Short mmCIF file of C-alpha atoms in Angstrom, two decimals:
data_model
loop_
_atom_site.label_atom_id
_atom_site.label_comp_id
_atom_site.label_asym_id
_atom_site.label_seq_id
_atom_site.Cartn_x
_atom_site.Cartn_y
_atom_site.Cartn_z
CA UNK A 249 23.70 4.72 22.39
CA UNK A 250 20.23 6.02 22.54
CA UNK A 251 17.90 7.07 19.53
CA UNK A 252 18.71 10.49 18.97
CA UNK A 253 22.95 9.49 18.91
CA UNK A 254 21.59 6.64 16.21
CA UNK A 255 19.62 9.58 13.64
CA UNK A 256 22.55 11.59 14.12
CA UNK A 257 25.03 8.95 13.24
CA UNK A 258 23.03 8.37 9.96
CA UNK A 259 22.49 11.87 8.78
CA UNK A 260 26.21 12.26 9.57
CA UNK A 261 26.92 9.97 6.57
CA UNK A 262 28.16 11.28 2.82
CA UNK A 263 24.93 9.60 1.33
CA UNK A 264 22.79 11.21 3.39
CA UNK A 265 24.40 14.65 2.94
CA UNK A 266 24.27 13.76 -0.96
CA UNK A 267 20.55 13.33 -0.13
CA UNK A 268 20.07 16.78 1.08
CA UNK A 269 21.68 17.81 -1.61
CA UNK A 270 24.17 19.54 0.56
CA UNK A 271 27.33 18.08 -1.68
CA UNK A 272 28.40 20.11 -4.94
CA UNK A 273 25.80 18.88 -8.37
CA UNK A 274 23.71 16.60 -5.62
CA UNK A 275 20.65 19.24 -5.41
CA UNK A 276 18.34 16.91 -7.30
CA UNK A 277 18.86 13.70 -5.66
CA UNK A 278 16.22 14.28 -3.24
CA UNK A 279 13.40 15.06 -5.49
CA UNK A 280 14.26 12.51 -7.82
CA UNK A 281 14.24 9.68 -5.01
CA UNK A 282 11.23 11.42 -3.56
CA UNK A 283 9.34 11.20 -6.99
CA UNK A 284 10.67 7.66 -7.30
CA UNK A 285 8.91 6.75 -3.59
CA UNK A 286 5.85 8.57 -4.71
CA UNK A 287 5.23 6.30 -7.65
CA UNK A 288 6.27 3.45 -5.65
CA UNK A 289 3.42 4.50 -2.60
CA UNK A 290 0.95 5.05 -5.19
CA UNK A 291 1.03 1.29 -6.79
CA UNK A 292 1.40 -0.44 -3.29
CA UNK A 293 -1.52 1.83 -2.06
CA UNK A 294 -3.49 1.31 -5.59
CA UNK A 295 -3.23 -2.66 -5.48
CA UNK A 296 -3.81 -2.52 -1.63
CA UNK A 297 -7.12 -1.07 -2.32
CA UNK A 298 -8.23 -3.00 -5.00
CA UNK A 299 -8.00 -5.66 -2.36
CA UNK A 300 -9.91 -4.09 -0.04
CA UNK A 301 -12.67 -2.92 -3.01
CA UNK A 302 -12.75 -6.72 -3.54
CA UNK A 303 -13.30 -7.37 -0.19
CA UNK A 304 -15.96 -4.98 0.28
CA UNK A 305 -17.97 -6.17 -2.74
CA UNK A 306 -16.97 -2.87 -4.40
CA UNK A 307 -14.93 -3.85 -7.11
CA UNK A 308 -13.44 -6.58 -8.96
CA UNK A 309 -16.83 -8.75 -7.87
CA UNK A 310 -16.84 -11.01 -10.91
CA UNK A 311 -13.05 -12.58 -10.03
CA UNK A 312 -12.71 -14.94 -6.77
CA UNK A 313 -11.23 -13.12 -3.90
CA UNK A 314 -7.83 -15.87 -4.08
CA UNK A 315 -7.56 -14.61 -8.06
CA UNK A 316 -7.45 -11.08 -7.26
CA UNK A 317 -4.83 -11.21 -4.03
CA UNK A 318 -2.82 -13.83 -6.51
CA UNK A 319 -2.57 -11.16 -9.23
CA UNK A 320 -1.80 -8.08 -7.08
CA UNK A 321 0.00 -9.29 -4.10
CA UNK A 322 3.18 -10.07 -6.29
CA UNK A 323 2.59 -5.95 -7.48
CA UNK A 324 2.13 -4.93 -3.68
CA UNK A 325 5.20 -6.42 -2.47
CA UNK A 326 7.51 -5.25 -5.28
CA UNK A 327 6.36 -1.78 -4.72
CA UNK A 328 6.62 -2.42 -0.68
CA UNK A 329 10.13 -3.28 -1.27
CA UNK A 330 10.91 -0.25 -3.50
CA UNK A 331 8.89 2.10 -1.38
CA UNK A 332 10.94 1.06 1.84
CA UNK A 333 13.95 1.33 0.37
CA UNK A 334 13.94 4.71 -1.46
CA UNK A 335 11.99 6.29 1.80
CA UNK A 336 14.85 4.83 4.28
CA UNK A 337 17.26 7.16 2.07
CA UNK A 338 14.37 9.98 2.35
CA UNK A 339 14.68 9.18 6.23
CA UNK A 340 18.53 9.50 6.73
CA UNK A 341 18.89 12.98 4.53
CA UNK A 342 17.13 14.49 7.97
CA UNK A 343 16.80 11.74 10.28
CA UNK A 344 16.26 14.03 13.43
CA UNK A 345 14.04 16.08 11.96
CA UNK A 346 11.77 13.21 10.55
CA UNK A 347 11.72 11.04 13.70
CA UNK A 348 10.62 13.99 16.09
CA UNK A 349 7.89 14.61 13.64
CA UNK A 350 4.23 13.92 14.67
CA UNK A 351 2.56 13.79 11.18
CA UNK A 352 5.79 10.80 10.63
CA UNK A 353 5.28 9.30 13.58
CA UNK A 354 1.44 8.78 12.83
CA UNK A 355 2.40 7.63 9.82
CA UNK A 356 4.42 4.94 10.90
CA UNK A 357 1.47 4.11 13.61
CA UNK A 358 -1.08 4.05 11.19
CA UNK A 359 1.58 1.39 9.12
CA UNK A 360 2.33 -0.43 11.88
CA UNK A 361 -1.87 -0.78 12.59
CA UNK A 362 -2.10 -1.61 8.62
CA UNK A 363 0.29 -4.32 9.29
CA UNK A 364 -1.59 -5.92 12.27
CA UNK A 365 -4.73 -5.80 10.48
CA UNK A 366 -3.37 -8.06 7.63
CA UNK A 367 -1.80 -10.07 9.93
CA UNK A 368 -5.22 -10.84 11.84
CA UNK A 369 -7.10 -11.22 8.41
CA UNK A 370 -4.87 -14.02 6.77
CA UNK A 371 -4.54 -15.76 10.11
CA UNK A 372 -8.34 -15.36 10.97
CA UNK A 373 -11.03 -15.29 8.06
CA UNK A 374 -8.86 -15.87 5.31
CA UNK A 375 -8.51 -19.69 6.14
CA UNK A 376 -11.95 -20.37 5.37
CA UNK A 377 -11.34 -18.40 2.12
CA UNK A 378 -12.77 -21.17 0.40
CA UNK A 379 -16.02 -20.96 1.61
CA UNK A 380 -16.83 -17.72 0.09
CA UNK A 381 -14.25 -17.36 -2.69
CA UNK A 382 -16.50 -16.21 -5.04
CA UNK A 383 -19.58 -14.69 -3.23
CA UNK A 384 -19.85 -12.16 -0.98
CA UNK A 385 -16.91 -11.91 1.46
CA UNK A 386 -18.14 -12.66 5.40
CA UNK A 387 -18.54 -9.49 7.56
CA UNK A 388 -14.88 -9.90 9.52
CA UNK A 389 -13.40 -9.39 6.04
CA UNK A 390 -15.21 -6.59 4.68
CA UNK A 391 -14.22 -5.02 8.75
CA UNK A 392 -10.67 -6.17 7.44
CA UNK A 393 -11.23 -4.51 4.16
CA UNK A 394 -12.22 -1.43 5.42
CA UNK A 395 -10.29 -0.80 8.18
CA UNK A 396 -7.08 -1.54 5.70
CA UNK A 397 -8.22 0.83 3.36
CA UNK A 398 -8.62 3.78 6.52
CA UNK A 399 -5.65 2.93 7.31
CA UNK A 400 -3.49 3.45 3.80
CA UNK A 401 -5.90 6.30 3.23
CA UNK A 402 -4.42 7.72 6.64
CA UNK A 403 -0.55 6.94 5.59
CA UNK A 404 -0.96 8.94 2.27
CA UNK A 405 -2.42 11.88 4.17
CA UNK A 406 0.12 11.89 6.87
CA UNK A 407 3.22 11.02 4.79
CA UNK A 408 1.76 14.25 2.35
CA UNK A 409 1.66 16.51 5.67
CA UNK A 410 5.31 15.21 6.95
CA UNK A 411 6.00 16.90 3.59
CA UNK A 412 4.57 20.44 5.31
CA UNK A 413 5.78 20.12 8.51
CA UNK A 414 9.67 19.28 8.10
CA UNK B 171 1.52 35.77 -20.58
CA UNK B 172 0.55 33.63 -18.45
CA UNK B 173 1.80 34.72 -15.15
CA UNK B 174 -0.49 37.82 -15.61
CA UNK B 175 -3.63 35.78 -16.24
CA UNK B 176 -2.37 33.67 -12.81
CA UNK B 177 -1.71 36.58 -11.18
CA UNK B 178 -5.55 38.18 -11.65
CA UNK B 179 -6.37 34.51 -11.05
CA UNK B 180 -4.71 34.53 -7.40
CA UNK B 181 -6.32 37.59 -6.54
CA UNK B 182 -10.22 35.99 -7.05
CA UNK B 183 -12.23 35.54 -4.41
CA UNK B 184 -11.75 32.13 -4.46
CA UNK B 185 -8.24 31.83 -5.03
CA UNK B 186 -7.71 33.41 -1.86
CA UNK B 187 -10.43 31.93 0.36
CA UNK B 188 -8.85 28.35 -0.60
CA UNK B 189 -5.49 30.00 0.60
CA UNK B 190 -6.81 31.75 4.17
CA UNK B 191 -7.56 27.78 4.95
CA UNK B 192 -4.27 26.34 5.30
CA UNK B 193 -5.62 23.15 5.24
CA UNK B 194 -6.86 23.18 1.89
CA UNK B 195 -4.25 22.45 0.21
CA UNK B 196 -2.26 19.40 1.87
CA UNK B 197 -5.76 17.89 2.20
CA UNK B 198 -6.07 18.15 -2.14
CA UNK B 199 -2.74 17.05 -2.26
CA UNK B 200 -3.50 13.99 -0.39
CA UNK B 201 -6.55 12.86 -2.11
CA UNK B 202 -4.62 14.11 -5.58
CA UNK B 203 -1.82 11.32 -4.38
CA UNK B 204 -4.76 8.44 -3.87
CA UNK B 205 -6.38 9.54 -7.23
CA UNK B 206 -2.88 8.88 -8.48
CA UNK B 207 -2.62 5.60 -6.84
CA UNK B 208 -6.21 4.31 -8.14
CA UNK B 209 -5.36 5.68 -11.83
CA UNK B 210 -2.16 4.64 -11.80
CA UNK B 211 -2.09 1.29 -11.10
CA UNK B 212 -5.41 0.51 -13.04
CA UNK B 213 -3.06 1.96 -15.86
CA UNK B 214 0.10 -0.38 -15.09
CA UNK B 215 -1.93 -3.18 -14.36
CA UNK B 216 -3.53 -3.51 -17.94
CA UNK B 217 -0.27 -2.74 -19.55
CA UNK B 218 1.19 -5.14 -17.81
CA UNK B 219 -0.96 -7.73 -19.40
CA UNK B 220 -0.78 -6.12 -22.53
CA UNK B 221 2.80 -6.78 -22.18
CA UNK B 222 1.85 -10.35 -21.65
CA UNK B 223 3.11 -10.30 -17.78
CA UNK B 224 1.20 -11.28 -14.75
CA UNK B 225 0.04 -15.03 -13.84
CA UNK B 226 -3.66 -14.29 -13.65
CA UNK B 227 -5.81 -16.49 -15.52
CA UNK B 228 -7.89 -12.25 -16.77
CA UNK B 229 -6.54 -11.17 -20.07
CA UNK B 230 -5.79 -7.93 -20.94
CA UNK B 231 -9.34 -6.69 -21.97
CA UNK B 232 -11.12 -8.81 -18.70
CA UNK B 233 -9.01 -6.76 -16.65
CA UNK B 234 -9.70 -3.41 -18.49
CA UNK B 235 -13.18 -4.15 -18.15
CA UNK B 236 -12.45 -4.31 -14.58
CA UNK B 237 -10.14 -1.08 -14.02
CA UNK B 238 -10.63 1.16 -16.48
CA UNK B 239 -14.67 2.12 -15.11
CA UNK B 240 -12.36 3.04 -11.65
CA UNK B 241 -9.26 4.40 -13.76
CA UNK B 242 -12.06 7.30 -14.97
CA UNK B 243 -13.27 7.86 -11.54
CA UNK B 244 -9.89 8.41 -10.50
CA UNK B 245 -9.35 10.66 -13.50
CA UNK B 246 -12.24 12.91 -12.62
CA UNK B 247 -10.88 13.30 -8.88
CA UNK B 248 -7.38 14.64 -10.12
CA UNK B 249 -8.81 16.75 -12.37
CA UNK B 250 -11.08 18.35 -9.72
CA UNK B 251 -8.13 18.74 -7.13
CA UNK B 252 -5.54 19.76 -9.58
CA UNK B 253 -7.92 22.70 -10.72
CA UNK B 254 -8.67 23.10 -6.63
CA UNK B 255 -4.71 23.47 -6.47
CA UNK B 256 -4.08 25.41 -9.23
CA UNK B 257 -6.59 28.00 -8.51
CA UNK B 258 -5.50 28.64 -5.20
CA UNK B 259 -1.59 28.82 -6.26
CA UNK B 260 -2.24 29.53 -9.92
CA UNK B 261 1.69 31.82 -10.08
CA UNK B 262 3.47 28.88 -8.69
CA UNK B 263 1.69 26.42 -11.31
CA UNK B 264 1.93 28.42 -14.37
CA UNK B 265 5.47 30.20 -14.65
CA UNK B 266 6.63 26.55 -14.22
CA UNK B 267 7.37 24.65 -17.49
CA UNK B 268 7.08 21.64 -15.65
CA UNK B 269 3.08 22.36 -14.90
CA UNK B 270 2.77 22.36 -18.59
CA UNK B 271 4.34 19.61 -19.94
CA UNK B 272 2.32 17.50 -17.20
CA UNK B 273 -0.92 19.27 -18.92
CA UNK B 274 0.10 17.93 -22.34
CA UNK B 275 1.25 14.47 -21.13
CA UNK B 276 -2.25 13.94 -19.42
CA UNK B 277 -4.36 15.36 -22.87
CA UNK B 278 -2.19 13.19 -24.91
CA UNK B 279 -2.15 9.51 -22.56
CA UNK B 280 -5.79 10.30 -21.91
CA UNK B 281 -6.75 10.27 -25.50
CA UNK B 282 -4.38 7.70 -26.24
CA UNK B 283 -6.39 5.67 -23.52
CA UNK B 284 -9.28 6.21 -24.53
CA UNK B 285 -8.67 5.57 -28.42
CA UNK B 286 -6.80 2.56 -27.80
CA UNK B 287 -9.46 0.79 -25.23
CA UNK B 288 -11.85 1.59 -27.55
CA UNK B 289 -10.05 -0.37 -30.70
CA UNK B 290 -8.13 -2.78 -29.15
CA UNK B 291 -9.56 -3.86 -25.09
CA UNK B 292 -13.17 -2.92 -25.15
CA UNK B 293 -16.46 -4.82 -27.24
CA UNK B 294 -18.01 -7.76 -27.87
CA UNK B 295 -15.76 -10.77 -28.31
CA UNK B 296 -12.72 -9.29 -27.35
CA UNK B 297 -12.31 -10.58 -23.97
CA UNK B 298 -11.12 -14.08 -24.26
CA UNK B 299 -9.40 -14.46 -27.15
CA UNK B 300 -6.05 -11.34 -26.58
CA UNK B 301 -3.16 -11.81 -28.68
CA UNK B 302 -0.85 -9.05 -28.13
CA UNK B 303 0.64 -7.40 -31.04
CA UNK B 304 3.43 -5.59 -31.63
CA UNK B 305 1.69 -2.20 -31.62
CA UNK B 306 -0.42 -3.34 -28.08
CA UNK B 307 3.32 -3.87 -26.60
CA UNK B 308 4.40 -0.17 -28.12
CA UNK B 309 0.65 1.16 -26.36
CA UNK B 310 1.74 -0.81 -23.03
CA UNK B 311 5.12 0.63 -22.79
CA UNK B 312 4.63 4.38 -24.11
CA UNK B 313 1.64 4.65 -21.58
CA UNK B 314 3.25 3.43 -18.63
CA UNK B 315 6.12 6.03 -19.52
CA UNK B 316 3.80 8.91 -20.01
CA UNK B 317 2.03 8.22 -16.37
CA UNK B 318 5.42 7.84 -14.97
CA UNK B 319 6.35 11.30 -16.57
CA UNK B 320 3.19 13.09 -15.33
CA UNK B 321 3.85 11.73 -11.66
CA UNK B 322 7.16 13.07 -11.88
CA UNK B 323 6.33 16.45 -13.71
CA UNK B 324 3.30 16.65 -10.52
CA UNK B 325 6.62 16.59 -8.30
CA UNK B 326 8.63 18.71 -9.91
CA UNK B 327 6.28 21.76 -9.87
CA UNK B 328 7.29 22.41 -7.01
CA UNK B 329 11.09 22.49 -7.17
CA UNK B 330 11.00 24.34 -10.03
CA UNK B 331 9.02 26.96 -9.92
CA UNK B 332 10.57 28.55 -7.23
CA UNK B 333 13.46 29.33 -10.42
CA UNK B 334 10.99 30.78 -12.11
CA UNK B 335 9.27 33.09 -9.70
#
């Protein structure tokens, strides 16, 4: 079964044609899930990047680097979880149409780039996290800080244009 | 009314140079959505701890002093791309009753904001010793409410005002 077969077999389901609104009393489904992913995007983005301030000696300079990913990472992660879950819906209302999309493919690049980065930051700098708690972060984690930050900045604008071009 | 006034508004010089560039528009709705992000969360995050949850060792006026300087930043960026996006589609903004109730939630959790930080986060003293009160619980909850109602009223402008049009 290859790709295309798969997004047909999911938009092909009740859900997602309740989704597009396409069943009797269903036409508001989509906004309200949309809205609902929106708010969700916004917090994950928000506490991302009060991270990444923190990291850049931008924000948040007075609390340890460990006390600010303690108190937001919980926040992220919620909000990561919701976000995922009410955008797969979003996904299957028009799978086709969303996975032949360039603005949310790039999107999904761009995540998938975010994803690495974090990846390379806890394994790599972040161990010696200690050493510079609470002074000025080392220059491979402001890098880490700021390429995050491009990178979320990047997902907003191209999940915003999949919104233009679909 | 109204839709007259929007009308002569869409047909101002710069109404209609923001809509020859196609661009415009997605690329203020982007930046509107990571104003959002910034102001909301600053927003949740406080009344959170208001609310007495979180495991950080900040209290609730620690972290205000913290968020709230970037919470107003944020502010003043979706005020200057929602007036970017209203003046270039002021007909599809206005006939909407959607558009306006967001305009009244945002005067009314702005001043609410800004009153309560005043009395109850912000000053001398205040930033160690928090006890949440009943009414600082009422603040926490109506506010997070309120932004969750303009996000969804910024949606909805859309879907609606087609109806109304």
């Amino acid at each position: 079964m290859n790709l295309s077969a798969v997004w047909e077999t999911l938009q092909s389901w009740t859900l997602a044609a309740a989704i597009r609104g396409d069943l009797a009393g269903t036409e508001w489904i989509f906004p309200i899930i949309e809205t609902c992913h929106v708010i969700a995007v916004s917090v994950m983005v928000g506490s991302i990047a009060m991270v990444d301030a923190r990291l850049l000696g931008i924000g948040c300079r007075s609390t340890a680097v460990r006390g600010v990913t303690t108190e937001l990472l919980p926040v992220t992660w919620t909000a990561w979880g919701c976000a995922a879950l009410l955008g797969s819906l979003l996904f299957i209302s028009k799978a086709k149409v969303y996975a032949g999309n360039f603005d949310f493919r790039m999107k999904f690049v761009l995540m998938g780039l975010a994803g690495l980065n974090m990846v390379v930051f806890h394994r790599g700098v972040f161990r010696d996290v200690a050493r510079w708690d609470t002074g000025e972060p080392p220059p491979a984690a402001r890098i880490a800080g700021a390429l995050s930050l491009a990178f979320w900045i990047g997902v907003v604008f191209f999940g915003r244009w999949t919104g233009f071009t679909t | 009314m109204f839709r007259d006034y929007a009308e002569g508004l869409s047909r101002t010089a710069l109404s209609r140079a923001l809509q020859d560039h196609g661009w415009i528009i997605p690329a203020s709705q982007s930046i509107h959505i990571l104003a959002v992000s910034v102001v909301f969360t600053s927003a949740l995050l406080v009344n959170l701890r208001v609310m007495g949850v979180g495991r950080s060792g900040r209290t609730a006026p620690q972290l205000a002093g913290a968020l709230l300087p970037w919470m107003w930043v944020g502010f003043g960026v979706l005020l200057l791309t929602g007036a970017l996006q209203t003046i270039a589609e002021p007909v599809r903004e206005f006939v909407t009753p959607v558009y306006w109730a967001k305009m009244i939630l945002i005067s009314f959790v702005v001043s609410l904001t800004a009153g309560y930080s005043r009395a109850r986060l912000m000053g001398e003293g205040r930033s160690t010793r928090f006890v949440p009160r009943t009414l600082d619980i009422g603040f926490a909850l109506l506010s997070t409410v309120i932004w969750v109602a303009i996000i969804a009223c910024g949606r909805f402008i859309g879907y609606t005002s087609p109806l109304y049009v």
